[in-house]
Structures are given as structure tokens and as C-alpha cells.
Coordinates of C-alpha atoms in Angstrom, one line a residue:
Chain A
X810 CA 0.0 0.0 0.0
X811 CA 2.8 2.1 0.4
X812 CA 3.6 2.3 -3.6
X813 CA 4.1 5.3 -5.2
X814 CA 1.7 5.6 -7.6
X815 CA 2.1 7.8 -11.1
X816 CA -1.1 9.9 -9.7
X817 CA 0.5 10.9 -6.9
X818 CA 3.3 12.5 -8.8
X819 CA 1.4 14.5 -10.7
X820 CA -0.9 15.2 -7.6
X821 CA 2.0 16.3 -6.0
X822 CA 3.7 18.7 -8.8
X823 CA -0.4 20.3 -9.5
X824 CA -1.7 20.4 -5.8
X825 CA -1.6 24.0 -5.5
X826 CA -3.2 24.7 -9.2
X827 CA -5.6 21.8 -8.2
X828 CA -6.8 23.4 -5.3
X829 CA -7.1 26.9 -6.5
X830 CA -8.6 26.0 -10.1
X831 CA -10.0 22.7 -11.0
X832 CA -10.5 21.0 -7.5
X833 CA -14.4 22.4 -7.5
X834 CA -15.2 21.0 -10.9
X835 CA -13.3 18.0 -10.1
X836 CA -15.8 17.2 -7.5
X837 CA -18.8 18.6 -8.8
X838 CA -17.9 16.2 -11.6
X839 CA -17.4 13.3 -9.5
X840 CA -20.6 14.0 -7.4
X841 CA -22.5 14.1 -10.3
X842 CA -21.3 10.5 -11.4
X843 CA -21.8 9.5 -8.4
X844 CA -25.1 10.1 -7.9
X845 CA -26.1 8.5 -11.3
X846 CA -28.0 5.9 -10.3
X847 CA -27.6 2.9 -12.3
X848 CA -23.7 3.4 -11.0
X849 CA -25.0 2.8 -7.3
X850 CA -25.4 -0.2 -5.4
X851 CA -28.6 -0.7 -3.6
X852 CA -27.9 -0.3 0.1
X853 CA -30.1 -3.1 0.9
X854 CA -29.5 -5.7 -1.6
X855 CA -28.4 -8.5 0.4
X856 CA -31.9 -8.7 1.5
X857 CA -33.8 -7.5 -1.8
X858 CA -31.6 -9.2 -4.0
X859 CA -29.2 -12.1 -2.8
X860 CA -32.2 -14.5 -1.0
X861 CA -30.0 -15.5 1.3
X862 CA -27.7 -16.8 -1.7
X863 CA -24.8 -14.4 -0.2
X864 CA -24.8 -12.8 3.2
X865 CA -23.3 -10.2 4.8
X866 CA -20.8 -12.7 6.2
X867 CA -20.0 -14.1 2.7
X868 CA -19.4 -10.6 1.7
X869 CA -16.9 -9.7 4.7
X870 CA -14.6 -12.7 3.8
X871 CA -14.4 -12.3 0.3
X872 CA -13.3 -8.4 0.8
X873 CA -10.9 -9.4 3.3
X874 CA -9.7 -11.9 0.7
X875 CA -9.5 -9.1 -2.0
X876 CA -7.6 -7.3 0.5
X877 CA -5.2 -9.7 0.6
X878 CA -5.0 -10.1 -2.9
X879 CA -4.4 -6.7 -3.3
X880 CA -1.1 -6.5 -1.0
X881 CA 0.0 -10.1 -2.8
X882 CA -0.1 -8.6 -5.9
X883 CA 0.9 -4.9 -4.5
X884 CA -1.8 -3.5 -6.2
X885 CA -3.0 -0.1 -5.8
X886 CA -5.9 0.8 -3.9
X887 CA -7.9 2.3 -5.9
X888 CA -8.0 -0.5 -7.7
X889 CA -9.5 -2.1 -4.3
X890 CA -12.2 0.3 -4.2
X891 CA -12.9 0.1 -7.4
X892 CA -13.2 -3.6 -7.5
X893 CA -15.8 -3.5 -4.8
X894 CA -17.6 -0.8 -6.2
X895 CA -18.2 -3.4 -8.9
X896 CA -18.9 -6.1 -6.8
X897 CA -21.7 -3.7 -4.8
X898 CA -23.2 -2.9 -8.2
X899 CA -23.3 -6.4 -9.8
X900 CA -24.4 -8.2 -6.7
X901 CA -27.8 -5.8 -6.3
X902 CA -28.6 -6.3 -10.2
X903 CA -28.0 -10.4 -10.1
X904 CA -28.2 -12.7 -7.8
X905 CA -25.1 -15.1 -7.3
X906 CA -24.5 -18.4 -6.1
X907 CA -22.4 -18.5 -3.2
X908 CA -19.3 -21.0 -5.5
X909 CA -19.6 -18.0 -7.9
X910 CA -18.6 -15.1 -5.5
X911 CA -15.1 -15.7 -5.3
X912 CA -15.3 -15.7 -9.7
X913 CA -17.1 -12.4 -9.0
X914 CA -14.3 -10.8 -7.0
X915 CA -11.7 -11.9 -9.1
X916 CA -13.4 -11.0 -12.3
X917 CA -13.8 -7.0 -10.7
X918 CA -10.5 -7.1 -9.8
X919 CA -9.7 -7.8 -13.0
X920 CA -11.4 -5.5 -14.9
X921 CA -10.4 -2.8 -11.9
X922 CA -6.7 -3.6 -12.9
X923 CA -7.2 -2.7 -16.1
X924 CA -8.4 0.6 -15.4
X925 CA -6.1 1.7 -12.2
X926 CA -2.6 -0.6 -12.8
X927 CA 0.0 0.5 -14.7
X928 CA 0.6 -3.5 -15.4
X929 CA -2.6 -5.4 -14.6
X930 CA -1.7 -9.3 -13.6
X931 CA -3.2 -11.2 -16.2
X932 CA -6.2 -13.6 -16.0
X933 CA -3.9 -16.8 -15.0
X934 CA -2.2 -14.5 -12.3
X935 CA -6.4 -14.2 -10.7
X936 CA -6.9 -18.5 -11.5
X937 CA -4.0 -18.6 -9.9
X938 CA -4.6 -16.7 -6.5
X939 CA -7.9 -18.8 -6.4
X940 CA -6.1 -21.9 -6.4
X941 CA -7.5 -22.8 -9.8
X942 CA -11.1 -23.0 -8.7
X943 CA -12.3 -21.2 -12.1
X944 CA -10.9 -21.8 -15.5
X945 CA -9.9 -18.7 -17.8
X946 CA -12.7 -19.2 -19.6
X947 CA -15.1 -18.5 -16.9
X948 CA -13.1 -15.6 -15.5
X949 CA -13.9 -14.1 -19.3
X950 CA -17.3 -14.8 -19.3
X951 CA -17.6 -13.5 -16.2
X952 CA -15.8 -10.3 -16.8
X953 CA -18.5 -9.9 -20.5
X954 CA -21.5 -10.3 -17.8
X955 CA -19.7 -7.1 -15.6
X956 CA -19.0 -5.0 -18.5
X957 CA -22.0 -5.2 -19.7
X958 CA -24.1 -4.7 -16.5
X959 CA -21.8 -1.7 -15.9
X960 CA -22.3 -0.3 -19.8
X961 CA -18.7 -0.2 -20.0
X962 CA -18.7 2.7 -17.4
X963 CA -15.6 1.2 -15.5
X964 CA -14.8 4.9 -14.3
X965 CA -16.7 5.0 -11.5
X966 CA -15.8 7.1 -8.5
X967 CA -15.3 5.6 -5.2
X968 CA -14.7 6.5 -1.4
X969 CA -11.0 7.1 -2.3
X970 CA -11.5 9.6 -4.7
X971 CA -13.9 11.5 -2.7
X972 CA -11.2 10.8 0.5
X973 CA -8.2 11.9 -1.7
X974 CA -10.3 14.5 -3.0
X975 CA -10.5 16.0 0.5
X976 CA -6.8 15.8 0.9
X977 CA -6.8 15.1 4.4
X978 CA -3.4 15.4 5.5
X979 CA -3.3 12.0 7.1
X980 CA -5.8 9.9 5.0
X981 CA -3.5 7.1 5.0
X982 CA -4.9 6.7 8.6
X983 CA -8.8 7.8 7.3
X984 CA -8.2 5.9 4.6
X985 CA -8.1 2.5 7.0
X986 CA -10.6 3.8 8.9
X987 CA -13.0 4.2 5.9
X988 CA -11.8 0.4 4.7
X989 CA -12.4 -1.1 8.5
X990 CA -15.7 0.6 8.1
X991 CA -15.9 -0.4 4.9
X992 CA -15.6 -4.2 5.8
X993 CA -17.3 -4.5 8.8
Chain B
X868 CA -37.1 -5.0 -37.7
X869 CA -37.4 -2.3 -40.2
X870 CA -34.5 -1.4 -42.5
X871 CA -32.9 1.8 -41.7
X872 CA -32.6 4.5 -44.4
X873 CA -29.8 6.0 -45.6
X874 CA -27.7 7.6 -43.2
X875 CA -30.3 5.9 -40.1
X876 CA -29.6 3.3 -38.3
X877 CA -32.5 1.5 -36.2
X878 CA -30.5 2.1 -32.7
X879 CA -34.5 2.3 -30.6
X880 CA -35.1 -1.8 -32.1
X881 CA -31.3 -3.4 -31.5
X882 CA -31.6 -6.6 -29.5
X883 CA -30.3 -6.5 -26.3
X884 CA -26.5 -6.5 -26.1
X885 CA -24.0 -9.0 -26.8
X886 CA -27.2 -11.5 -26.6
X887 CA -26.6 -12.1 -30.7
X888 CA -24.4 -14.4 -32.5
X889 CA -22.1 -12.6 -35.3
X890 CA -23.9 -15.1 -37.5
X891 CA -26.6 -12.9 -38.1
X892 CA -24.6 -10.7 -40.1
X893 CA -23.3 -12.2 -43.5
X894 CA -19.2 -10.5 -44.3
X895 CA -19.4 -8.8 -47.6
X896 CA -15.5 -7.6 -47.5
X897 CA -12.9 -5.9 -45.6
X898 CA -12.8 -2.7 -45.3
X899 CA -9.5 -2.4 -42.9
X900 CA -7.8 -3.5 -40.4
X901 CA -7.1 -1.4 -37.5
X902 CA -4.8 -1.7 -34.3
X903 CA -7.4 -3.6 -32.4
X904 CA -8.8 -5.8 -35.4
X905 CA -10.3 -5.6 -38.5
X906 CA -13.2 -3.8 -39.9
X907 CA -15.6 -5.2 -42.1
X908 CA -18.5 -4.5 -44.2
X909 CA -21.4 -6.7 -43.7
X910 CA -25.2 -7.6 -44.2
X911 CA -27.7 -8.5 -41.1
X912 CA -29.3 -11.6 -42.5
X913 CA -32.5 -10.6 -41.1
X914 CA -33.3 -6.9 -42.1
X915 CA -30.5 -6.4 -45.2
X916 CA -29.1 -3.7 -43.3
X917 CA -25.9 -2.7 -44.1
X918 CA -23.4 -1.8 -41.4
X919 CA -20.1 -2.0 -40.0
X920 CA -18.4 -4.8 -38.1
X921 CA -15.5 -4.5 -36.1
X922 CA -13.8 -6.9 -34.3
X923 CA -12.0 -6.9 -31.5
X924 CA -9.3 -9.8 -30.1
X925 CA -10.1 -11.2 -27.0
X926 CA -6.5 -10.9 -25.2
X927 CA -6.1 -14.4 -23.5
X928 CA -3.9 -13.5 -21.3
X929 CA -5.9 -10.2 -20.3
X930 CA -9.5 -10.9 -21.8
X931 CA -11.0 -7.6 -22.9
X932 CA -9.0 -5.2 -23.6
X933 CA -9.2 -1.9 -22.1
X934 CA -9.0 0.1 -25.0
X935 CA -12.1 -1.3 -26.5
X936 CA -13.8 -1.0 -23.1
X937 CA -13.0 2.5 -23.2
X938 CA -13.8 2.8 -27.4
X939 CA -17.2 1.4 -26.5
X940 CA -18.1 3.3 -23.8
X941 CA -17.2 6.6 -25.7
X942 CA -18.5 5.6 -28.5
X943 CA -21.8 5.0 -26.9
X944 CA -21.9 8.6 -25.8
X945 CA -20.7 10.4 -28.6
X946 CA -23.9 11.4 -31.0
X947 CA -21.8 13.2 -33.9
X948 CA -22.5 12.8 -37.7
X949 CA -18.7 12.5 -38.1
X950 CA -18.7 10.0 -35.4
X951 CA -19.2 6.7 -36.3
X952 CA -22.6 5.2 -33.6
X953 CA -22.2 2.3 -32.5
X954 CA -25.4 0.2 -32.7
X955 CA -24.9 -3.5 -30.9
X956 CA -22.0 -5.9 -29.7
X957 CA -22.6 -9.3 -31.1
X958 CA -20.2 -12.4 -29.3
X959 CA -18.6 -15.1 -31.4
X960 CA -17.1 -17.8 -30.1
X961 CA -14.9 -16.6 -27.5
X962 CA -14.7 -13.7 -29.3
X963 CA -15.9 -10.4 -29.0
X964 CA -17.7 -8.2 -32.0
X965 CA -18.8 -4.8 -32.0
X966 CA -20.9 -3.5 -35.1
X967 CA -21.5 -0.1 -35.6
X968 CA -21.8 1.8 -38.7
X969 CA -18.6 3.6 -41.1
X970 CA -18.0 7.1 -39.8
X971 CA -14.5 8.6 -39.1
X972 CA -13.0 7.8 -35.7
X973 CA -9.8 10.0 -34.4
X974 CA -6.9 7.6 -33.7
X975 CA -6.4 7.6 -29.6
X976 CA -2.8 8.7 -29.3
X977 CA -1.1 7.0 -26.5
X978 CA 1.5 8.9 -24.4
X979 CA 5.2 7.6 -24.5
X980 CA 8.1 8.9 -23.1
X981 CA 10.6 8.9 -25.2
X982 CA 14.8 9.8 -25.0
X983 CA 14.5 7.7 -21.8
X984 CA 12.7 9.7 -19.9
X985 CA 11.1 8.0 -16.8
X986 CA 8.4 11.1 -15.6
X987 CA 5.4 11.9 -16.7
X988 CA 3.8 14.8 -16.3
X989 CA 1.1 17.4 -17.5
X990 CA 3.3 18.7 -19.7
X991 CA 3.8 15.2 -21.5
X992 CA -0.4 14.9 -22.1
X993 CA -0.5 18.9 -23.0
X994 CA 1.9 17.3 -25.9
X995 CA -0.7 14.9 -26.7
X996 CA -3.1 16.9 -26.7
X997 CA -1.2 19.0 -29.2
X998 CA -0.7 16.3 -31.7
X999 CA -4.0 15.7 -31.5
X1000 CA -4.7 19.4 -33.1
X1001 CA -1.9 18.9 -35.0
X1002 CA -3.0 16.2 -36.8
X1003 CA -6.9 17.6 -37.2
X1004 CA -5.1 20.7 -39.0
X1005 CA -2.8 18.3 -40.6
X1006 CA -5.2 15.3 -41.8
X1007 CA -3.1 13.1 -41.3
X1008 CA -0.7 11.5 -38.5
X1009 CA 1.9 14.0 -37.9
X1010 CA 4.9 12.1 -36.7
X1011 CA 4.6 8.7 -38.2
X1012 CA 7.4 7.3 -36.9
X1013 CA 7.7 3.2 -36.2
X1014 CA 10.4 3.5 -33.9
X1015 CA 11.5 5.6 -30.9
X1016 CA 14.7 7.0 -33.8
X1017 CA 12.8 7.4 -36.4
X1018 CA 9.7 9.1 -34.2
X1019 CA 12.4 11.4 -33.3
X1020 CA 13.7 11.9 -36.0
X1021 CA 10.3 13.1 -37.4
X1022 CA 9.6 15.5 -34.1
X1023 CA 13.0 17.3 -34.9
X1024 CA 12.1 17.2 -38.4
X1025 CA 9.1 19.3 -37.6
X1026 CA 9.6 21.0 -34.1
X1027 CA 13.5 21.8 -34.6
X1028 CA 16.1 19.9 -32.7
X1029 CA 16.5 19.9 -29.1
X1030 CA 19.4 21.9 -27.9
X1031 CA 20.7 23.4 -24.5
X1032 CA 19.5 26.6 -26.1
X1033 CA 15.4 26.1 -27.1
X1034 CA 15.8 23.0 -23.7
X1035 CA 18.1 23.7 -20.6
X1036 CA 19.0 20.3 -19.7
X1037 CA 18.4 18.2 -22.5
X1038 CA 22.0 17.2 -22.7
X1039 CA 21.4 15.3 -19.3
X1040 CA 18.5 13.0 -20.4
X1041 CA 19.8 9.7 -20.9
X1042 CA 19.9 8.8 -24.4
X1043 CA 20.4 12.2 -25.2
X1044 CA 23.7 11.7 -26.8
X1045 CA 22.5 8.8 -28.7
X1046 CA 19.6 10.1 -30.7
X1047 CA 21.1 13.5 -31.0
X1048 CA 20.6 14.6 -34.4
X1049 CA 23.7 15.2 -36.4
X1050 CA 22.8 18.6 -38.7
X1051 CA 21.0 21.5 -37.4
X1052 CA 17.2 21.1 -37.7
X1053 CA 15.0 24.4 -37.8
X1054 CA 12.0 24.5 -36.0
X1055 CA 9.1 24.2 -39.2
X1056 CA 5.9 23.6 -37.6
X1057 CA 4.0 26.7 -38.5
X1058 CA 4.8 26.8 -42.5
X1059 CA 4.1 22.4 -41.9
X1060 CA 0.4 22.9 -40.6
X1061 CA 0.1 26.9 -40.8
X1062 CA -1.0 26.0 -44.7
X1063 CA -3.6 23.6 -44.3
X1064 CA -6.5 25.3 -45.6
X1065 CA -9.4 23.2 -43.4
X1066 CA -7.3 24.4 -40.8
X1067 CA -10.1 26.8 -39.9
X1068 CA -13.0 24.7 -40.3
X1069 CA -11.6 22.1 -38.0
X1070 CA -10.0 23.7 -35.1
X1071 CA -11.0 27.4 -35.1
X1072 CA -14.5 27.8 -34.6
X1073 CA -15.6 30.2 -32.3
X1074 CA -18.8 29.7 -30.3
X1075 CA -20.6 32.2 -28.0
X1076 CA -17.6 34.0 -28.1
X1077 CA -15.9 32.0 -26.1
X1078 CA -12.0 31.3 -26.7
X1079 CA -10.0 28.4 -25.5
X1080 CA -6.7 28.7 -26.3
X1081 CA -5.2 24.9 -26.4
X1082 CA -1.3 25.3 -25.7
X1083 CA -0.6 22.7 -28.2
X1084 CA 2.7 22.7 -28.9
X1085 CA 4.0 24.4 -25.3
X1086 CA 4.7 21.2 -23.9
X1087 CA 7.2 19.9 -26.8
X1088 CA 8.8 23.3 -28.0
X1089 CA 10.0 24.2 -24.4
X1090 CA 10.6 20.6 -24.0
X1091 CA 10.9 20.7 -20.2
X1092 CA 13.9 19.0 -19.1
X1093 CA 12.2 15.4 -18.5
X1094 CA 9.6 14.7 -20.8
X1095 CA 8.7 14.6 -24.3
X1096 CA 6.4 12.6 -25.8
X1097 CA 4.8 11.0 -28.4
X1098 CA 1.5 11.1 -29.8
X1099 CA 0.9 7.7 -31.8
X1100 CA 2.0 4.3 -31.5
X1101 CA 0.0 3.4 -34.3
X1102 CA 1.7 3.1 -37.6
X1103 CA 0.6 4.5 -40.5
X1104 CA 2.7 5.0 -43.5
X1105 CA 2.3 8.4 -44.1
X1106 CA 3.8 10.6 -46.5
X1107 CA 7.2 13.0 -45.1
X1108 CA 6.5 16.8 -44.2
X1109 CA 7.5 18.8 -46.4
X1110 CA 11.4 19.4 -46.9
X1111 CA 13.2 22.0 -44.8
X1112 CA 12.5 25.3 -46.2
X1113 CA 9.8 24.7 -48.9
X1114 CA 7.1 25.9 -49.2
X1115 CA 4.6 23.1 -48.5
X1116 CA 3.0 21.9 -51.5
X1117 CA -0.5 22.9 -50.7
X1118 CA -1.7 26.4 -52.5
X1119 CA -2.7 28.7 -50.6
X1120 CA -6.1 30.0 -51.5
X1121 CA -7.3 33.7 -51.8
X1122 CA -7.6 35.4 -48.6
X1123 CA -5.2 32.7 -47.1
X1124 CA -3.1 34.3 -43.9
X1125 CA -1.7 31.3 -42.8
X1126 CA 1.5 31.5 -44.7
X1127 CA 2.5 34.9 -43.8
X1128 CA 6.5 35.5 -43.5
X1129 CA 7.7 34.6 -40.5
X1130 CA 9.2 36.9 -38.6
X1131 CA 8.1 38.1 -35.1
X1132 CA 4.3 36.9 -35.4
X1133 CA 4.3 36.6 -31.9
X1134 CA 5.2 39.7 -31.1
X1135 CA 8.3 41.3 -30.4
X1136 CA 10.2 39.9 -27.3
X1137 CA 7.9 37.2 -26.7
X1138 CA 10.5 34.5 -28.4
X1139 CA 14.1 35.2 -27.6
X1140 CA 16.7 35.0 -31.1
X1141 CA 17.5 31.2 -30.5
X1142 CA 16.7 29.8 -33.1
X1143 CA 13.0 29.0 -33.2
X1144 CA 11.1 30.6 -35.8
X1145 CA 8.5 33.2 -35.7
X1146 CA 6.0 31.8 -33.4
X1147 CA 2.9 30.3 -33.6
X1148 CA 0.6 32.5 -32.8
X1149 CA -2.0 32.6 -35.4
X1150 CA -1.9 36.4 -35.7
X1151 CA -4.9 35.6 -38.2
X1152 CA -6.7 39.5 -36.8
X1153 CA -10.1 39.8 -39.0
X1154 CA -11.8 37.7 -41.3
X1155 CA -8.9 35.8 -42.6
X1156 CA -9.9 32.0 -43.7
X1157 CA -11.4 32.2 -47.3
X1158 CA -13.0 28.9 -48.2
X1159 CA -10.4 28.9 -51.5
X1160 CA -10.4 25.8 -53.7
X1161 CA -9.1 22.9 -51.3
X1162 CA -6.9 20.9 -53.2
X1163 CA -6.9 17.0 -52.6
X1164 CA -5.3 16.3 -49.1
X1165 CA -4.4 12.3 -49.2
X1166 CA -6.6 10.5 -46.6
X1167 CA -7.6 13.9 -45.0
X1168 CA -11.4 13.6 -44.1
X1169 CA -13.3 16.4 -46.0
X1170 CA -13.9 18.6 -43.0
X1171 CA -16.0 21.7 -44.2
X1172 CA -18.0 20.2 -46.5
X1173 CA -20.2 18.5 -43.8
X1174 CA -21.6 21.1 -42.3
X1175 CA -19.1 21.3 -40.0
X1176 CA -19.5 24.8 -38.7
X1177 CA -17.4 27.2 -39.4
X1178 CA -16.2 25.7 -43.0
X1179 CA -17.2 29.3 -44.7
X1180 CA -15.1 32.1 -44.8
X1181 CA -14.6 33.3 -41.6
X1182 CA -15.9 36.3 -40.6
X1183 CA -15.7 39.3 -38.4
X1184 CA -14.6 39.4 -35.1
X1185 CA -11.2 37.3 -35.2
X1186 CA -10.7 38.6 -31.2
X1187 CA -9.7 35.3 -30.1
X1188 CA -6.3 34.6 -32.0
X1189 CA -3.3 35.8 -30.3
X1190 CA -4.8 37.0 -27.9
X1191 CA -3.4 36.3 -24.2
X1192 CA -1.4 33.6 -24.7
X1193 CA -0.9 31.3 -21.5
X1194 CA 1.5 32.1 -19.2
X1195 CA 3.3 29.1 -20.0
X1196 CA 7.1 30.6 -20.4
X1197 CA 9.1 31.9 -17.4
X1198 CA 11.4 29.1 -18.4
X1199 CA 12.4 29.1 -21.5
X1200 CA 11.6 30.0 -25.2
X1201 CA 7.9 29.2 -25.7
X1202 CA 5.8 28.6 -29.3
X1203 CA 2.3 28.6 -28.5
X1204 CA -0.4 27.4 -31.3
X1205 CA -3.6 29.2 -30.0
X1206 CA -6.7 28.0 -31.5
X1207 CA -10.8 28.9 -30.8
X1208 CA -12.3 25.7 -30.5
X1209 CA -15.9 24.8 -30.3
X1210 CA -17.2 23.5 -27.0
X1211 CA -20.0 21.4 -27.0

């Protein structure tokens, strides 16, 4: 977690011209994808949508697994938030069978790699780091079924944006706080 | 389904997406093949429509790729008569296929560092940015290099060779030495695009008044000590610039300022004696662009003859060029290509 990251570089060198010029549109910006609402999960969809398919519990582990993966494969984490944002949004749209979560996870991490990693692991680097449970092909197939529940919009913002957005001098510590928060 | 007319496309009735087989569409030929995959011209079995295929290569090792993730998604927002719409994706086996109709798509340029520079920074996508503009002026790829030489070879060609002079520090970057250039090169960008007549139609219209001024070439002419870039990995044979010195082989239409002696266009100060030419500024004051006779530009799309606004002559006001140029030069000598564009 401690990797510099190209963003921060650049963060770092325009900070001040950030602030003074483009940090309000920036947010307004963000706010206003956020609040799209096809690009938000439903708050209560364990209930509404999972029928006891996937619980709360279910959902704990397999972020604390992506956790994990993320540090394994010193990912960045955005890429983290991003992957769950997708998870959030796929899992109040469909319903998933509980042996199909862990394909879920890895498939969002996947596509979040893509989007936030300067070089993504591939797809046998995420068979892999389930031990194999899913083949390529499924991770694929899986990956289609996101993409197109998202309408390609793999920008989304997340907590981290809005968190970095803040610049709060010690977010590394906020930023835990949010993830703990996050998790439980 | 009903057929579409001519220039329609039946967007409101497509099937739900990706839910179709490719093998409702019948291949009639090729009509190129791209970075991502090729393009094809082909039938829909059912309704005799004709429309465009294009397929994109699942990446085993990656599955799909990002830049068609982000081609689609732009794609499906853009509503532009130049802008080819894309109407369905259709799946064959384990591949993907996207199907939209022929209209003219902007290559994406991808940033690269090059003379082994490791940092990126704004001033490395402002170059990008200005190849981007370049090329629109252009109509065609502006440094088609296929190599990291001979892409250098072609930004000295055009934007004058780096030197301690025009780039404090360049001697330091690492493969400085190594891709130095071994006769003088003069900095030629303004008599290279400055003469291509669409020039106006494409980049400079004005709307509501309002003036953005793009910095295009800022980035790349004061060549900050780190970065330069490039703006196409894509290859594309493409004819040379014009030679050194010549005029460019385009005519230059009645009423045509562009190709106006050099000379201190900027203004006088604004570009210290070292070398750079002129500026480029497009002092173009006034009603300048005429809509002369365009002569035949290679591959270059047709822009003012589709309505495009802007494509007639241009006419009063003119406030915007010159005018204010960014505040981009308290290090170093600083060419700025200002241009109104259109925000929509």
C-alpha cells in the first residue's frame, strides 16, 4: 500500500493549481457521477436481491480476501475500491450463487486492474490466486457479464476519490478507517 | 425490424447486447484492419441492413481489452454525424464483435516517453493533446514514426532539434547523446500545418464568443527538461513533411493568412533569437480563412463540407487569436499554437 503511484506525482507537482482551479469542478464532476443511479449499489440488496444466496458474512470474507490479494499482488488501492464498487453494483442487479462469488471478486478485480494498474496481472495470475477454482474461460465470461451490467462505465468514482479529494493530511490513517468501516 | 434509411440506423429496435451471435450478419469484404482488429463491411441476414463490423481480439492473457472497453463506452456517448454510432455488440465464439456503422473515428494517441525519460507529467499529455490538433489541422498522422529513432527523428524534423538553447538540460536525459541529431534542424511547424487550408474549419470555430486557447505545442517546443512525448504508437505509412525550407505543396487560397512571412508573429520579445522561428501564434486579426479551392489532401477527411461549422469564410470578429497567450514561459523560449475551439 505504500507504492508510489504515477497519480500521486502528478498530484503532487499540481496540488496547488488543483486546489485553486479545478479541485471544484473536479468534485462537482465526481458527485454528479456519483449520484447516477444505475452506478450505485442498492444499500439493501443482500436482502432484496441475494435470497440468502450471499450474506453479509460471505461478503466480509471475500473483501478481506481481495484485501489480501491486493497487498500479494501490491496492487494499488484504488484498484481495491474500485473492484468493490463493482462487486456492490453487480451483486444488487443479479443474484449469485455463493461458488460464484469468489469468480465475482476476481473478475472485478480484474477489470479494476485494467483501469487503475499500470501493469494489470493477467487472467492466470487471478486462476492462480484462487487456487485454480475457475478456469480462464469463466473468469472471461464473467468479466463480459460485468461490462456489460456496468455499460462499459468502469470509471466509477469511489470513497478514495472522494477521501483523496479531501486531501486530508493524514488519509493514509482515514483511509483504514473508511476500509475497516468499509468491511465490517 | 425495419430497414434503416440512408444515413439511419434503427439504434430504438437493437436486440439487447452481446445477446446475438455474429452469424446474423453475412461478411461482404474488408474494409480495414485497424490496431485492435479488422473492420468489415457486412449484411444482417434478417433486415438487409448494411453496417459495419469490427472486431475486437479477446487478449487471453488479459480478456477484454481496455482500450475497447473504453472505445465502447465513448462511443456509446458520442452522438456526432462524423462520429461513427455504434449500434450492438454481437459475441462469437470466445470472441468479442462490435458493429456499428462507417463514420470517421480519431486515432487515440497514447503517451510515450521517449529519450528515456522516466516522468510523466502534464506537460507530457498537453503534448498529446497537441498532436491531437496537429494532426486535425494536418489530416493526417503528424509524426509517423515506427520506432522511438525514427519518431524522433520526425519531431525534430518538424519542431527543430533539441538543444541546451530552445531545452536547458536536455543534454542530461539519458539517451540524449544517442539520438542527438547530427545537422542543425529548424524548428518548421508553422509553414508544416500553418497551410492547411481546413485548418479553420476544424479547429477554429468560435462559439458564443468564447476562446480556449489549447497550448498545443508548449509542452514539446519548451521541451521541459524530462519529458517529451509522443503522440501515436500506431503506424501508419504516411507521406514525409514537407522538406526544410519549402514551401509546403499545398496552394494557398485567396484570402489565405496562414502562410504569412515569419518573422516576429508573436510579437516582439515574446521569443528570444535562439533559433525558433517566428512563433505560432496565429496572428490571423479579421476575417482571414477564405474557403479557396481545397486541393486534394491524401486521406484527409473532408472537413468543411459536412456542415461542420465554421467551413465558410470566416468572418468578423477574429478577437480570439493571439490573444493572451498562456502564461506558459518563465522558463524558456515558448511557441504557443492558439486556437478557438468549439465546446460542445
Amino acid at each position: 500500500e505504500n507504492k508510489q503511484k504515477p497519480g500521486d506525482v502528478i498530484e503532487g507537482s499540481f496540488s496547488d493549481l488543483k486546489k485553486c482551479s479545478f479541485s471544484s469542478s473536479i468534485y462537482l464532476h465526481l458527485h454528479f457521477l456519483e449520484i447516477e443511479e444505475k452506478r450505485r449499489p442498492l444499500p439493501d440488496y443482500i436482502e432484496k436481491v441475494q435470497n440468502d444466496h450471499i450474506t453479509v458474512n460471505m461478503r466480509e470474507i471475500l473483501m478481506g480476501w481481495l484485501v489480501e490479494v491486493t497487498e500479494e499482488y501490491k496492487l494499488v488501492s484504488d484498484t481495491l475500491y474500485l473492484t468493490v464498487s463493482y462487486i456492490d453494483i453487480f451483486l444488487s442487479a443479479h443474484s449469485v450463487s455463493r461458488n460464484k462469488l469468489q469468480l465475482l471478486g476476481v473478475s472485478c478485480m480484474l477489470i479494476a486492474c485494467k483501469y487503475e494498474e499500470i501493469t494489470p496481472p493477467g487472467i492466470d495470475d487471478f486462476c492462480y490466486i484462487t487456487d485454480n477454482a475457475y478456469t480462464k474461460e469463466e473468469v472471461i465470461e464473467m468479466e463480459k457479464d460485468i461490462l456489460k451490467l456496468l455499460d462499459f462505465k468502469i470509471g466509477t468514482p469511489t470513497t478514495r476519490n472522494f477521501l483523496r479529494q479531501e486531501c486530508y493530511p493524514n488519509y493514509q490513517e482515514l483511509q483504514l478507517e473508511f476500509l475497516s468501516c468499509y468491511l465490517a | 425490424m425495419a430497414i434503416a434509411g440512408a444515413g439511419q440506423l434503427n439504434l430504438h429496435e437493437s436486440p439487447c447486447w452481446g445477446s446475438r451471435s455474429v452469424d446474423c450478419f453475412e461478411k461482404l469484404e474488408q474494409i480495414s484492419e485497424g490496431t485492435y482488429g479488422q473492420v468489415y463491411m457486412a449484411r444482417e441476414i434478417k433486415t438487409g441492413e448494411i453496417v459495419a463490423l469490427k472486431k475486437i481480439r479477446m487478449d487471453n492473457e488479459r480478456g477484454f481489452p481496455i482500450t475497447a472497453i473504453r472505445e465502447i463506452k465513448i462511443l456509446k456517448k458520442l452522438h456526432h454525424e462524423n462520429v461513427i454510432k455504434l449500434k450492438e455488440s454481437v459475441t462469437s465464439q470466445g470472441a468479442k464483435d462490435e458493429q456499428g456503422r462507417p463514420g470517421k473515428c480519431c486515432p487515440i494517441p497514447i503517451n510515450n516517453l521517449l529519450l528515456g525519460a522516466t516522468k510523466y507529467s502534464p506537460a507530457v499529455d498537453m503534448w498529446s493533446v497537441g498532436c491531437i490538433f496537429a494532426e486535425l489541422l494536418h489530416g493526417k498522422l503528424i509524426f509517423p514514426g515506427k520506432d522511438e529513432p525514427e519518431q524522433l527523428n520526425k519531431i525534430f524534423e518538424l519542431c527543430g532539434a533539441p538543444d541546451e538553447v530552445n531545452w536547458p538540460g536536455v543534454s542530461k536525459i539519458p539517451w540524449y547523446n544517442n539520438f542527438k541529431p547530427t545537422r542543425p534542424m529548424k524548428r518548421r511547424l508553422r509553414e508544416a500545418l500553418g497551410n492547411q487550408e481546413k485548418a479553420p474549419a476544424t479547429a477554429t470555430t468560435r462559439r458564443k464568443g468564447q476562446t480556449t486557447e489549447i497550448t498545443a505545442f508548449t509542452a514539446s517546443c519548451r521541451l521541459p527538461p524530462i519529458q517529451s512525448g509522443q503522440a501515436h504508437a500506431q503506424m501508419r505509412p504516411g507521406p514525409n513533411p514537407p522538406l526544410h525550407g519549402s514551401q509546403p505543396p499545398v496552394a494557398a487560397g485567396p484570402g489565405h493568412h496562414h502562410g504569412k512571412p515569419r518573422g516576429p508573429a508573436g510579437g516582439p520579445g515574446r521569443y528570444p533569437a535562439n533559433g525558433t522561428n517566428g512563433g505560432f501564434n496565429h496572428q490571423n486579426h479579421g476575417g482571414g480563412y477564405s474557403s479557396g479551392p481545397y486541393p486534394p489532401q491524401g486521406r484527409g477527411a473532408p472537413y468543411g463540407s459536412s456542415g461542420m461549422p465554421g467551413a465558410g469564410p470566416r468572418g468578423s470578429g477574429g478577437s480570439g487569436y493571439g490573444v493572451g497567450a498562456p502564461n506558459y514561459s518563465q522558463d524558456g523560449p515558448t511557441e504557443v499554437l492558439v486556437l478557438d475551439v468549439a465546446l460542445t
